[in-house]
mmCIF file of C-alpha atoms and ligand atoms in Angstrom:
data_model
loop_
_atom_site.group_PDB
_atom_site.id
_atom_site.type_symbol
_atom_site.label_atom_id
_atom_site.label_comp_id
_atom_site.label_asym_id
_atom_site.label_seq_id
_atom_site.Cartn_x
_atom_site.Cartn_y
_atom_site.Cartn_z
ATOM 1 C CA MET A 1477 -18.788 -21.594 39.692
ATOM 2 C CA GLY A 1478 -20.998 -23.409 42.491
ATOM 3 C CA LYS A 1479 -23.521 -26.771 41.051
ATOM 4 C CA SER A 1480 -26.115 -24.759 41.222
ATOM 5 C CA SER A 1481 -25.061 -21.691 40.518
ATOM 6 C CA LYS A 1482 -27.428 -19.493 37.498
ATOM 7 C CA ASP A 1483 -25.181 -20.746 35.123
ATOM 8 C CA LYS A 1484 -24.910 -24.191 35.842
ATOM 9 C CA ARG A 1485 -29.242 -24.122 35.826
ATOM 10 C CA ASP A 1486 -29.564 -22.383 32.502
ATOM 11 C CA LEU A 1487 -31.753 -24.478 30.466
ATOM 12 C CA TYR A 1488 -29.265 -24.798 26.819
ATOM 13 C CA TYR A 1489 -26.484 -25.601 28.734
ATOM 14 C CA ARG A 1490 -28.539 -28.793 30.844
ATOM 15 C CA LYS A 1491 -29.765 -30.394 27.290
ATOM 16 C CA ALA A 1492 -26.043 -29.935 26.034
ATOM 17 C CA LYS A 1493 -25.336 -32.044 29.262
ATOM 18 C CA GLU A 1494 -27.869 -34.715 28.656
ATOM 19 C CA GLU A 1495 -27.506 -34.495 24.384
ATOM 20 C CA GLY A 1496 -24.372 -35.092 24.733
ATOM 21 C CA TYR A 1497 -22.888 -31.463 23.149
ATOM 22 C CA ARG A 1498 -19.740 -30.130 24.316
ATOM 23 C CA ALA A 1499 -21.255 -26.524 24.638
ATOM 24 C CA ARG A 1500 -24.100 -24.918 24.841
ATOM 25 C CA SER A 1501 -23.811 -23.673 21.888
ATOM 26 C CA ALA A 1502 -24.815 -26.666 19.736
ATOM 27 C CA TYR A 1503 -28.356 -24.893 20.550
ATOM 28 C CA LYS A 1504 -27.802 -21.361 18.114
ATOM 29 C CA LEU A 1505 -26.507 -23.282 15.193
ATOM 30 C CA LEU A 1506 -29.504 -26.210 15.265
ATOM 31 C CA GLN A 1507 -31.744 -23.220 15.862
ATOM 32 C CA LEU A 1508 -30.486 -21.179 12.977
ATOM 33 C CA ASN A 1509 -30.792 -23.892 10.762
ATOM 34 C CA GLU A 1510 -34.292 -24.721 11.955
ATOM 35 C CA GLU A 1511 -35.036 -21.628 10.080
ATOM 36 C CA PHE A 1512 -33.029 -21.586 6.917
ATOM 37 C CA HIS A 1513 -32.568 -24.877 6.657
ATOM 38 C CA PHE A 1514 -28.773 -24.869 5.857
ATOM 39 C CA LEU A 1515 -28.015 -27.999 6.986
ATOM 40 C CA ASP A 1516 -30.879 -30.081 5.795
ATOM 41 C CA ASN A 1517 -29.757 -30.641 1.950
ATOM 42 C CA GLU A 1518 -26.742 -33.681 1.811
ATOM 43 C CA ASP A 1519 -26.090 -32.641 -1.763
ATOM 44 C CA ASN A 1520 -24.534 -29.246 0.096
ATOM 45 C CA LEU A 1521 -22.573 -30.812 2.998
ATOM 46 C CA LYS A 1522 -19.854 -32.783 1.326
ATOM 47 C CA LYS A 1523 -16.812 -30.766 2.140
ATOM 48 C CA VAL A 1524 -17.678 -28.025 5.286
ATOM 49 C CA VAL A 1525 -15.166 -26.136 7.394
ATOM 50 C CA ASP A 1526 -15.556 -25.081 11.160
ATOM 51 C CA LEU A 1527 -13.710 -22.122 11.982
ATOM 52 C CA CYS A 1528 -12.802 -21.270 15.616
ATOM 53 C CA ALA A 1529 -14.896 -24.298 16.709
ATOM 54 C CA ALA A 1530 -13.895 -25.368 19.694
ATOM 55 C CA PRO A 1531 -14.454 -27.126 22.380
ATOM 56 C CA GLY A 1532 -16.536 -28.803 19.482
ATOM 57 C CA SER A 1533 -20.227 -28.177 19.608
ATOM 58 C CA TRP A 1534 -20.847 -26.310 16.383
ATOM 59 C CA SER A 1535 -18.525 -29.626 14.490
ATOM 60 C CA GLN A 1536 -20.398 -32.170 16.847
ATOM 61 C CA VAL A 1537 -23.811 -30.983 15.163
ATOM 62 C CA LEU A 1538 -21.966 -31.007 12.004
ATOM 63 C CA SER A 1539 -20.731 -33.872 12.141
ATOM 64 C CA ARG A 1540 -24.056 -35.914 13.443
ATOM 65 C CA LYS A 1541 -25.910 -34.169 10.255
ATOM 66 C CA MET A 1542 -23.082 -34.857 7.914
ATOM 67 C CA PHE A 1543 -22.563 -38.536 8.745
ATOM 68 C CA THR A 1544 -24.415 -39.976 11.340
ATOM 69 C CA GLU A 1545 -28.045 -38.978 10.231
ATOM 70 C CA SER A 1546 -26.548 -39.419 6.393
ATOM 71 C CA LYS A 1547 -28.878 -41.165 3.718
ATOM 72 C CA GLU A 1548 -26.203 -41.960 2.409
ATOM 73 C CA VAL A 1549 -24.385 -44.538 1.955
ATOM 74 C CA ASP A 1550 -20.645 -43.846 0.944
ATOM 75 C CA ASN A 1551 -19.968 -41.060 2.992
ATOM 76 C CA LYS A 1552 -16.418 -41.490 1.203
ATOM 77 C CA ASN A 1553 -16.381 -38.470 0.218
ATOM 78 C CA LYS A 1554 -17.751 -36.133 2.834
ATOM 79 C CA LYS A 1555 -14.461 -34.111 5.119
ATOM 80 C CA LEU A 1556 -15.240 -31.770 7.855
ATOM 81 C CA ILE A 1557 -12.509 -29.698 9.402
ATOM 82 C CA ALA A 1558 -13.022 -27.718 12.689
ATOM 83 C CA VAL A 1559 -10.069 -25.220 13.042
ATOM 84 C CA ASP A 1560 -9.365 -23.922 16.404
ATOM 85 C CA LEU A 1561 -6.061 -21.913 18.110
ATOM 86 C CA GLN A 1562 -6.879 -24.486 21.408
ATOM 87 C CA PRO A 1563 -6.767 -28.318 21.153
ATOM 88 C CA MET A 1564 -9.865 -29.751 20.330
ATOM 89 C CA SER A 1565 -10.357 -33.393 21.466
ATOM 90 C CA PRO A 1566 -11.379 -35.981 18.907
ATOM 91 C CA ILE A 1567 -14.847 -35.782 17.301
ATOM 92 C CA ASP A 1568 -16.261 -38.840 15.207
ATOM 93 C CA ASN A 1569 -14.922 -37.819 11.401
ATOM 94 C CA VAL A 1570 -13.596 -34.705 11.927
ATOM 95 C CA ILE A 1571 -10.052 -33.267 11.072
ATOM 96 C CA THR A 1572 -9.060 -30.833 13.820
ATOM 97 C CA LEU A 1573 -6.581 -28.472 13.465
ATOM 98 C CA GLN A 1574 -4.574 -27.066 15.632
ATOM 99 C CA ALA A 1575 -4.547 -23.197 13.768
ATOM 100 C CA ASP A 1576 -4.329 -19.753 13.223
ATOM 101 C CA ILE A 1577 -7.307 -19.021 10.941
ATOM 102 C CA THR A 1578 -5.772 -15.408 10.600
ATOM 103 C CA HIS A 1579 -2.104 -17.312 9.092
ATOM 104 C CA PRO A 1580 -2.239 -18.195 4.952
ATOM 105 C CA LYS A 1581 -0.967 -21.474 6.449
ATOM 106 C CA THR A 1582 -4.024 -22.927 7.405
ATOM 107 C CA LEU A 1583 -6.125 -22.528 4.006
ATOM 108 C CA ALA A 1584 -3.237 -23.552 2.023
ATOM 109 C CA ARG A 1585 -3.894 -26.731 4.809
ATOM 110 C CA ILE A 1586 -6.836 -26.948 4.194
ATOM 111 C CA LEU A 1587 -7.153 -26.989 0.491
ATOM 112 C CA GLU A 1588 -4.511 -30.030 0.833
ATOM 113 C CA ILE A 1589 -7.385 -31.993 2.893
ATOM 114 C CA PHE A 1590 -10.096 -31.435 0.303
ATOM 115 C CA GLY A 1591 -7.541 -32.307 -2.438
ATOM 116 C CA ASN A 1592 -8.300 -28.474 -3.475
ATOM 117 C CA GLU A 1593 -11.980 -28.822 -4.123
ATOM 118 C CA LYS A 1594 -14.682 -26.249 -2.545
ATOM 119 C CA ALA A 1595 -16.460 -26.285 0.793
ATOM 120 C CA ASP A 1596 -20.028 -26.687 1.066
ATOM 121 C CA PHE A 1597 -20.483 -24.444 3.847
ATOM 122 C CA VAL A 1598 -18.250 -22.396 6.356
ATOM 123 C CA CYS A 1599 -19.153 -21.470 9.570
ATOM 124 C CA SER A 1600 -16.917 -19.478 12.193
ATOM 125 C CA ASP A 1601 -17.717 -18.807 15.685
ATOM 126 C CA GLY A 1602 -14.846 -17.208 16.561
ATOM 127 C CA ALA A 1603 -14.289 -14.653 20.280
ATOM 128 C CA PRO A 1604 -11.026 -13.253 20.510
ATOM 129 C CA ASP A 1605 -10.291 -13.180 24.078
ATOM 130 C CA VAL A 1606 -11.707 -10.557 26.153
ATOM 131 C CA THR A 1607 -9.273 -6.976 26.898
ATOM 132 C CA GLY A 1608 -12.009 -5.574 28.406
ATOM 133 C CA LEU A 1609 -11.060 -2.468 27.381
ATOM 134 C CA HIS A 1610 -14.005 -2.291 25.156
ATOM 135 C CA ASP A 1611 -13.017 0.231 21.975
ATOM 136 C CA LEU A 1612 -10.411 -2.887 21.356
ATOM 137 C CA ASP A 1613 -12.375 -6.273 21.542
ATOM 138 C CA GLU A 1614 -14.799 -4.604 19.692
ATOM 139 C CA TYR A 1615 -11.840 -3.403 17.258
ATOM 140 C CA VAL A 1616 -10.284 -7.478 17.064
ATOM 141 C CA GLN A 1617 -13.683 -8.951 16.768
ATOM 142 C CA GLN A 1618 -13.932 -7.258 13.741
ATOM 143 C CA GLN A 1619 -10.582 -8.261 12.556
ATOM 144 C CA LEU A 1620 -11.558 -11.845 13.191
ATOM 145 C CA ILE A 1621 -14.308 -11.124 11.426
ATOM 146 C CA MET A 1622 -12.709 -10.710 8.209
ATOM 147 C CA SER A 1623 -9.885 -12.880 8.923
ATOM 148 C CA ALA A 1624 -12.607 -15.625 8.535
ATOM 149 C CA LEU A 1625 -14.106 -13.776 5.933
ATOM 150 C CA GLN A 1626 -11.558 -13.660 3.550
ATOM 151 C CA LEU A 1627 -10.472 -17.053 4.500
ATOM 152 C CA THR A 1628 -14.186 -18.199 3.315
ATOM 153 C CA THR A 1629 -13.752 -15.952 0.685
ATOM 154 C CA CYS A 1630 -10.920 -18.775 -0.647
ATOM 155 C CA ILE A 1631 -12.737 -21.662 -0.153
ATOM 156 C CA LEU A 1632 -16.392 -21.492 -0.960
ATOM 157 C CA LYS A 1633 -18.025 -22.653 -3.854
ATOM 158 C CA GLN A 1634 -20.551 -20.611 -6.073
ATOM 159 C CA ASN A 1635 -23.566 -20.169 -3.692
ATOM 160 C CA GLY A 1636 -21.982 -21.417 -1.197
ATOM 161 C CA THR A 1637 -22.840 -20.209 2.571
ATOM 162 C CA PHE A 1638 -21.284 -18.686 5.280
ATOM 163 C CA VAL A 1639 -22.295 -18.434 8.811
ATOM 164 C CA ALA A 1640 -20.653 -16.215 11.035
ATOM 165 C CA LYS A 1641 -21.177 -14.643 14.620
ATOM 166 C CA ILE A 1642 -21.169 -11.342 15.339
ATOM 167 C CA PHE A 1643 -21.490 -8.674 17.673
ATOM 168 C CA ARG A 1644 -23.803 -5.642 16.632
ATOM 169 C CA GLY A 1645 -21.778 -2.841 17.173
ATOM 170 C CA ARG A 1646 -21.542 0.764 16.234
ATOM 171 C CA ASP A 1647 -20.959 -0.039 13.089
ATOM 172 C CA ILE A 1648 -21.970 -3.549 11.963
ATOM 173 C CA ASP A 1649 -23.943 -1.914 8.767
ATOM 174 C CA MET A 1650 -20.784 -1.506 6.977
ATOM 175 C CA LEU A 1651 -20.512 -5.516 7.585
ATOM 176 C CA TYR A 1652 -23.891 -5.830 5.676
ATOM 177 C CA SER A 1653 -23.092 -3.344 2.937
ATOM 178 C CA GLN A 1654 -20.060 -5.460 2.354
ATOM 179 C CA LEU A 1655 -21.059 -9.007 2.729
ATOM 180 C CA GLY A 1656 -24.102 -7.477 0.004
ATOM 181 C CA TYR A 1657 -21.335 -7.930 -3.237
ATOM 182 C CA LEU A 1658 -20.120 -10.892 -2.196
ATOM 183 C CA PHE A 1659 -23.570 -13.083 -1.237
ATOM 184 C CA ASP A 1660 -27.327 -12.760 -3.018
ATOM 185 C CA ARG A 1661 -28.745 -12.847 0.894
ATOM 186 C CA VAL A 1662 -27.932 -11.848 4.149
ATOM 187 C CA VAL A 1663 -29.645 -12.052 7.192
ATOM 188 C CA CYS A 1664 -29.131 -11.731 10.497
ATOM 189 C CA ALA A 1665 -30.096 -13.853 12.998
ATOM 190 C CA LYS A 1666 -30.505 -14.324 16.887
ATOM 191 C CA PRO A 1667 -31.005 -17.808 17.757
ATOM 192 C CA ARG A 1668 -33.311 -18.591 21.537
ATOM 193 C CA SER A 1669 -30.663 -19.963 22.836
ATOM 194 C CA SER A 1670 -28.210 -16.262 22.566
ATOM 195 C CA ARG A 1671 -28.973 -14.810 25.457
ATOM 196 C CA GLY A 1672 -31.369 -11.642 25.172
ATOM 197 C CA THR A 1673 -28.896 -9.217 27.195
ATOM 198 C CA SER A 1674 -25.837 -9.867 24.577
ATOM 199 C CA LEU A 1675 -25.217 -8.592 21.457
ATOM 200 C CA GLU A 1676 -23.495 -11.611 19.734
ATOM 201 C CA ALA A 1677 -25.983 -12.520 16.982
ATOM 202 C CA PHE A 1678 -25.059 -14.580 13.645
ATOM 203 C CA ILE A 1679 -24.774 -13.263 9.841
ATOM 204 C CA VAL A 1680 -26.354 -16.622 7.495
ATOM 205 C CA CYS A 1681 -24.841 -15.485 4.203
ATOM 206 C CA LEU A 1682 -26.836 -17.466 1.499
ATOM 207 C CA GLY A 1683 -25.675 -18.013 -2.288
ATOM 208 C CA TYR A 1684 -21.997 -17.141 -2.792
ATOM 209 C CA ASN A 1685 -21.045 -14.563 -5.275
ATOM 210 C CA PRO A 1686 -18.636 -12.967 -5.513
ATOM 211 C CA PRO A 1687 -17.550 -10.904 -9.072
ATOM 212 C CA SER A 1688 -16.684 -12.113 -11.433
ATOM 213 C CA ASN A 1689 -12.835 -10.959 -12.716
ATOM 214 C CA TRP A 1690 -12.318 -11.140 -8.193
ATOM 215 C CA GLU A 1691 -9.990 -13.355 -7.421
ATOM 216 C CA PRO A 1692 -8.642 -13.629 -3.989
ATOM 217 C CA LYS A 1693 -5.652 -14.687 -3.149
ATOM 218 C CA LEU A 1694 -4.575 -14.504 0.545
ATOM 219 C CA ASP A 1695 -1.054 -12.792 1.331
ATOM 220 C CA ILE A 1696 0.217 -12.666 5.240
ATOM 221 C CA ASN A 1697 1.524 -8.974 3.031
ATOM 222 C CA LYS A 1698 -1.652 -7.604 2.371
ATOM 223 C CA SER A 1699 -3.762 -5.609 4.790
ATOM 224 C CA ILE A 1700 -7.512 -6.784 4.552
ATOM 225 C CA GLU A 1701 -8.385 -3.706 2.420
ATOM 226 C CA GLU A 1702 -6.107 -4.371 0.145
ATOM 227 C CA PHE A 1703 -7.068 -7.699 0.093
ATOM 228 C CA PHE A 1704 -10.494 -6.863 -1.054
ATOM 229 C CA ASN A 1705 -9.513 -4.597 -3.628
ATOM 230 C CA GLY A 1706 -10.634 -5.590 -7.042
ATOM 231 C CA CYS A 1707 -13.729 -6.749 -5.610
ATOM 232 C CA LYS A 1708 -16.560 -3.792 -5.097
ATOM 233 C CA MET A 1709 -16.595 -4.301 -1.565
ATOM 234 C CA SER A 1710 -13.334 -2.476 -1.120
ATOM 235 C CA GLN A 1711 -14.896 0.824 -2.577
ATOM 236 C CA LEU A 1712 -16.789 1.168 0.888
ATOM 237 C CA SER A 1713 -15.268 3.866 3.345
ATOM 238 C CA LEU A 1714 -15.224 6.172 5.879
ATOM 239 C CA SER A 1715 -15.557 9.423 5.561
ATOM 240 C CA ASP A 1716 -14.230 11.830 8.317
ATOM 241 C CA ASP A 1717 -14.825 15.649 6.444
ATOM 242 C CA ASN A 1718 -18.027 16.419 9.190
ATOM 243 C CA ASP A 1719 -17.670 18.561 11.225
ATOM 244 C CA ASN A 1720 -17.857 16.529 14.997
ATOM 245 C CA LYS A 1721 -14.904 14.685 13.424
ATOM 246 C CA LEU A 1722 -16.469 11.512 13.686
ATOM 247 C CA PRO A 1723 -16.358 9.345 11.096
ATOM 248 C CA GLN A 1724 -19.451 8.488 9.570
ATOM 249 C CA TRP A 1725 -20.327 6.179 6.012
ATOM 250 C CA LYS A 1726 -20.794 8.146 2.739
ATOM 251 C CA ASP A 1727 -23.841 8.155 1.488
ATOM 252 C CA GLY A 1728 -25.860 5.335 0.238
ATOM 253 C CA GLN A 1729 -23.197 2.943 1.794
ATOM 254 C CA ARG A 1730 -25.319 2.142 4.939
ATOM 255 C CA GLU A 1731 -27.402 -0.833 4.339
ATOM 256 C CA ILE A 1732 -29.432 -2.639 7.495
ATOM 257 C CA ALA A 1733 -29.943 -6.592 6.651
ATOM 258 C CA LYS A 1734 -33.345 -7.662 7.785
ATOM 259 C CA PHE A 1735 -33.154 -9.341 11.245
ATOM 260 C CA MET A 1736 -34.686 -12.519 12.135
ATOM 261 C CA SER A 1737 -35.622 -14.443 15.735
ATOM 262 C CA CYS A 1738 -34.760 -18.070 14.924
ATOM 263 C CA GLY A 1739 -35.332 -21.095 17.317
ATOM 264 C CA GLY A 1740 -39.294 -21.262 17.696
ATOM 265 C CA LEU A 1741 -41.554 -20.222 20.546
ATOM 266 C CA GLN A 1742 -41.294 -24.096 21.426
ATOM 267 C CA SER A 1743 -37.629 -23.716 22.286
ATOM 268 C CA PHE A 1744 -36.265 -22.595 25.794
ATOM 269 C CA ASP A 1745 -35.882 -19.041 26.450
ATOM 270 C CA SER A 1746 -32.014 -18.236 27.017
ATOM 271 C CA ASP A 1747 -31.817 -16.654 29.951
ATOM 272 C CA ALA A 1748 -34.314 -18.792 32.044
ATOM 273 C CA THR A 1749 -32.697 -20.931 34.806
ATOM 274 C CA TYR A 1750 -34.511 -24.092 36.062
ATOM 275 C CA HIS A 1751 -34.633 -24.902 40.015
ATOM 276 C CA TYR A 1752 -34.417 -27.297 42.701
ATOM 277 C CA ASP A 1753 -37.118 -27.620 44.489
ATOM 278 C CA ASP A 1754 -36.997 -29.851 47.713
ATOM 279 C CA GLU A 1755 -39.349 -32.713 46.142
ATOM 280 C CA ILE A 1756 -37.589 -32.987 43.261
ATOM 281 C CA LEU A 1757 -34.063 -32.683 44.988
ATOM 282 C CA SER A 1758 -35.064 -36.320 47.523
ATOM 283 C CA ASN A 1759 -36.073 -37.426 43.944
ATOM 284 C CA LEU A 1760 -33.495 -36.840 41.558
ATOM 285 C CA LYS A 1761 -30.140 -36.633 43.420
ATOM 286 C CA ASP A 1762 -28.303 -38.629 42.234
ATOM 287 C CA LYS A 1763 -29.210 -37.109 39.145
ATOM 288 C CA LEU A 1764 -28.753 -33.952 39.653
ATOM 289 C CA SER A 1765 -25.399 -32.655 37.885
ATOM 290 C CA LEU A 1766 -24.763 -34.241 35.563
ATOM 291 C CA ASP A 1767 -20.663 -35.266 34.344
ATOM 292 C CA PRO A 1768 -18.876 -32.958 31.848
ATOM 293 C CA VAL A 1769 -19.065 -34.095 27.893
ATOM 294 C CA GLN A 1770 -15.621 -33.273 27.725
ATOM 295 C CA SER A 1771 -12.996 -33.188 30.286
ATOM 296 C CA PRO A 1772 -10.538 -29.710 28.792
ATOM 297 C CA THR A 1773 -7.423 -30.876 27.185
ATOM 298 C CA ASN A 1774 -5.344 -29.080 28.623
ATOM 299 C CA PRO A 1775 -6.300 -27.408 31.879
ATOM 300 C CA PRO A 1776 -4.424 -24.705 33.380
ATOM 301 C CA TYR A 1777 -5.218 -26.494 36.921
ATOM 302 C CA LYS A 1778 -3.731 -30.424 35.181
ATOM 303 C CA LYS A 1779 -0.260 -28.888 36.999
ATOM 304 C CA ALA A 1780 -1.395 -28.296 40.284
ATOM 305 C CA LEU A 1781 -3.782 -31.765 40.240
ATOM 306 C CA GLU A 1782 -0.493 -33.582 38.697
ATOM 307 C CA LEU A 1783 1.582 -31.840 42.284
ATOM 308 C CA LYS A 1784 -1.030 -32.726 44.235
ATOM 309 C CA ARG A 1785 -1.053 -36.219 43.541
ATOM 310 C CA SER A 1786 2.774 -36.806 43.722
ATOM 311 C CA GLY A 1787 2.653 -35.013 47.443
ATOM 312 C CA LYS A 1788 4.881 -31.901 46.309
ATOM 313 C CA LEU A 1789 1.321 -29.138 45.703
ATOM 314 C CA THR A 1790 2.750 -26.771 49.503
ATOM 315 C CA ARG A 1791 0.825 -23.748 49.754
ATOM 316 C CA ALA A 1792 2.689 -20.234 49.143
ATOM 317 C CA VAL A 1793 4.079 -18.449 52.002
HETATM 318 N N1 SAM B 614 -18.620 -22.921 18.175
HETATM 319 C C1 SAM B 614 -17.194 -23.804 19.705
HETATM 320 C C2 SAM B 614 -18.440 -24.490 19.697
HETATM 321 O O1 SAM B 614 -19.749 -24.850 19.288
HETATM 322 O O2 SAM B 614 -17.848 -25.138 20.761
HETATM 323 C C3 SAM B 614 -17.218 -22.589 20.491
HETATM 324 C C4 SAM B 614 -16.038 -21.603 19.859
HETATM 325 S S1 SAM B 614 -15.908 -20.332 21.198
HETATM 326 C C5 SAM B 614 -16.576 -19.438 21.362
HETATM 327 C C6 SAM B 614 -14.589 -18.933 19.807
HETATM 328 C C7 SAM B 614 -13.352 -20.028 20.012
HETATM 329 O O3 SAM B 614 -12.217 -18.839 19.214
HETATM 330 C C8 SAM B 614 -12.481 -19.963 21.062
HETATM 331 O O4 SAM B 614 -12.012 -21.653 21.049
HETATM 332 C C9 SAM B 614 -10.878 -19.578 20.404
HETATM 333 O O5 SAM B 614 -10.093 -20.232 20.747
HETATM 334 C C10 SAM B 614 -10.865 -19.390 19.088
HETATM 335 N N2 SAM B 614 -10.274 -18.846 17.778
HETATM 336 C C11 SAM B 614 -10.423 -16.843 18.430
HETATM 337 N N3 SAM B 614 -9.258 -16.652 17.830
HETATM 338 C C12 SAM B 614 -8.845 -17.280 17.264
HETATM 339 C C13 SAM B 614 -7.869 -17.346 15.549
HETATM 340 N N4 SAM B 614 -7.380 -16.687 14.936
HETATM 341 N N5 SAM B 614 -8.057 -18.901 14.201
HETATM 342 C C14 SAM B 614 -8.455 -20.230 15.336
HETATM 343 N N6 SAM B 614 -9.382 -19.840 16.519
HETATM 344 C C15 SAM B 614 -9.251 -18.740 16.983
#
């Protein structure tokens, strides 16, 4: 990708560099917050978990909201944890865990750091590596969301908030129906900074309110379905007794979540790019290219650079 390629002239990519964010995704969380204000009440931001957090732009937003912009004198009681499979460069006030969100040990580690207190806010911007096999990719993405939800049900306090990335695939209304059993309000939101051409959207789940007789418990030997046993949402299932043998939901199970676009018309269009003209080029030559906010922790080209520096890099014959 050249320095003036379309992706690099993306307005949010540029804005992220100017404002010190590691990724343009920061604006997705900020624009969701403009609509729902879940990060605006400090009393509800004492214990926060950012799942699938690398390279860390959501954690940067959270850290600024919880600590840098805090009006409270004493921030000692606040804890912000960022979890990802990938290593992350440190961020002020963020406890980073290199871990798999699908593993029960990760939950145990988070609870230990929180001193067994519950979280006020959990978010997940998770995306698995894409294989290119559409059905498989959709399935793995669904599993990742369900894993994030499982973990969330074990750590979120009553009335807490959960925000997660989803892809609006064929069966997404099943997820909305399931979430309706756990939260008072579920909205599907698309921030302006999320590309219009992408199926990506975010579920904003407000007011965690699980069935009172249900106690979620993560167990590596249990399937997701078994996990949600005892909670009404396990009653939702596919029925295949129809003529064309395609799975369909049983009657009355489909739920369409309210859809909301957020970010306001004054914010940039995610599919727009800025362009250089000759005048800008001559005035701004040395300012045009901005360095990355954070270098990658362990880039695949690191070894090649080391070999080159020591004069040992040779071309394959
Ligand atoms: N919100 C991040 C930000 O603002 O910088 C970007 C997140 S990126 C789109 C998706 C992340 O999900 C990747 O870093 C990937 O490593 C992580 N991920 C995927 N599966 C995971 C898993 N099972 N456990 C932890 N992290 C996972």
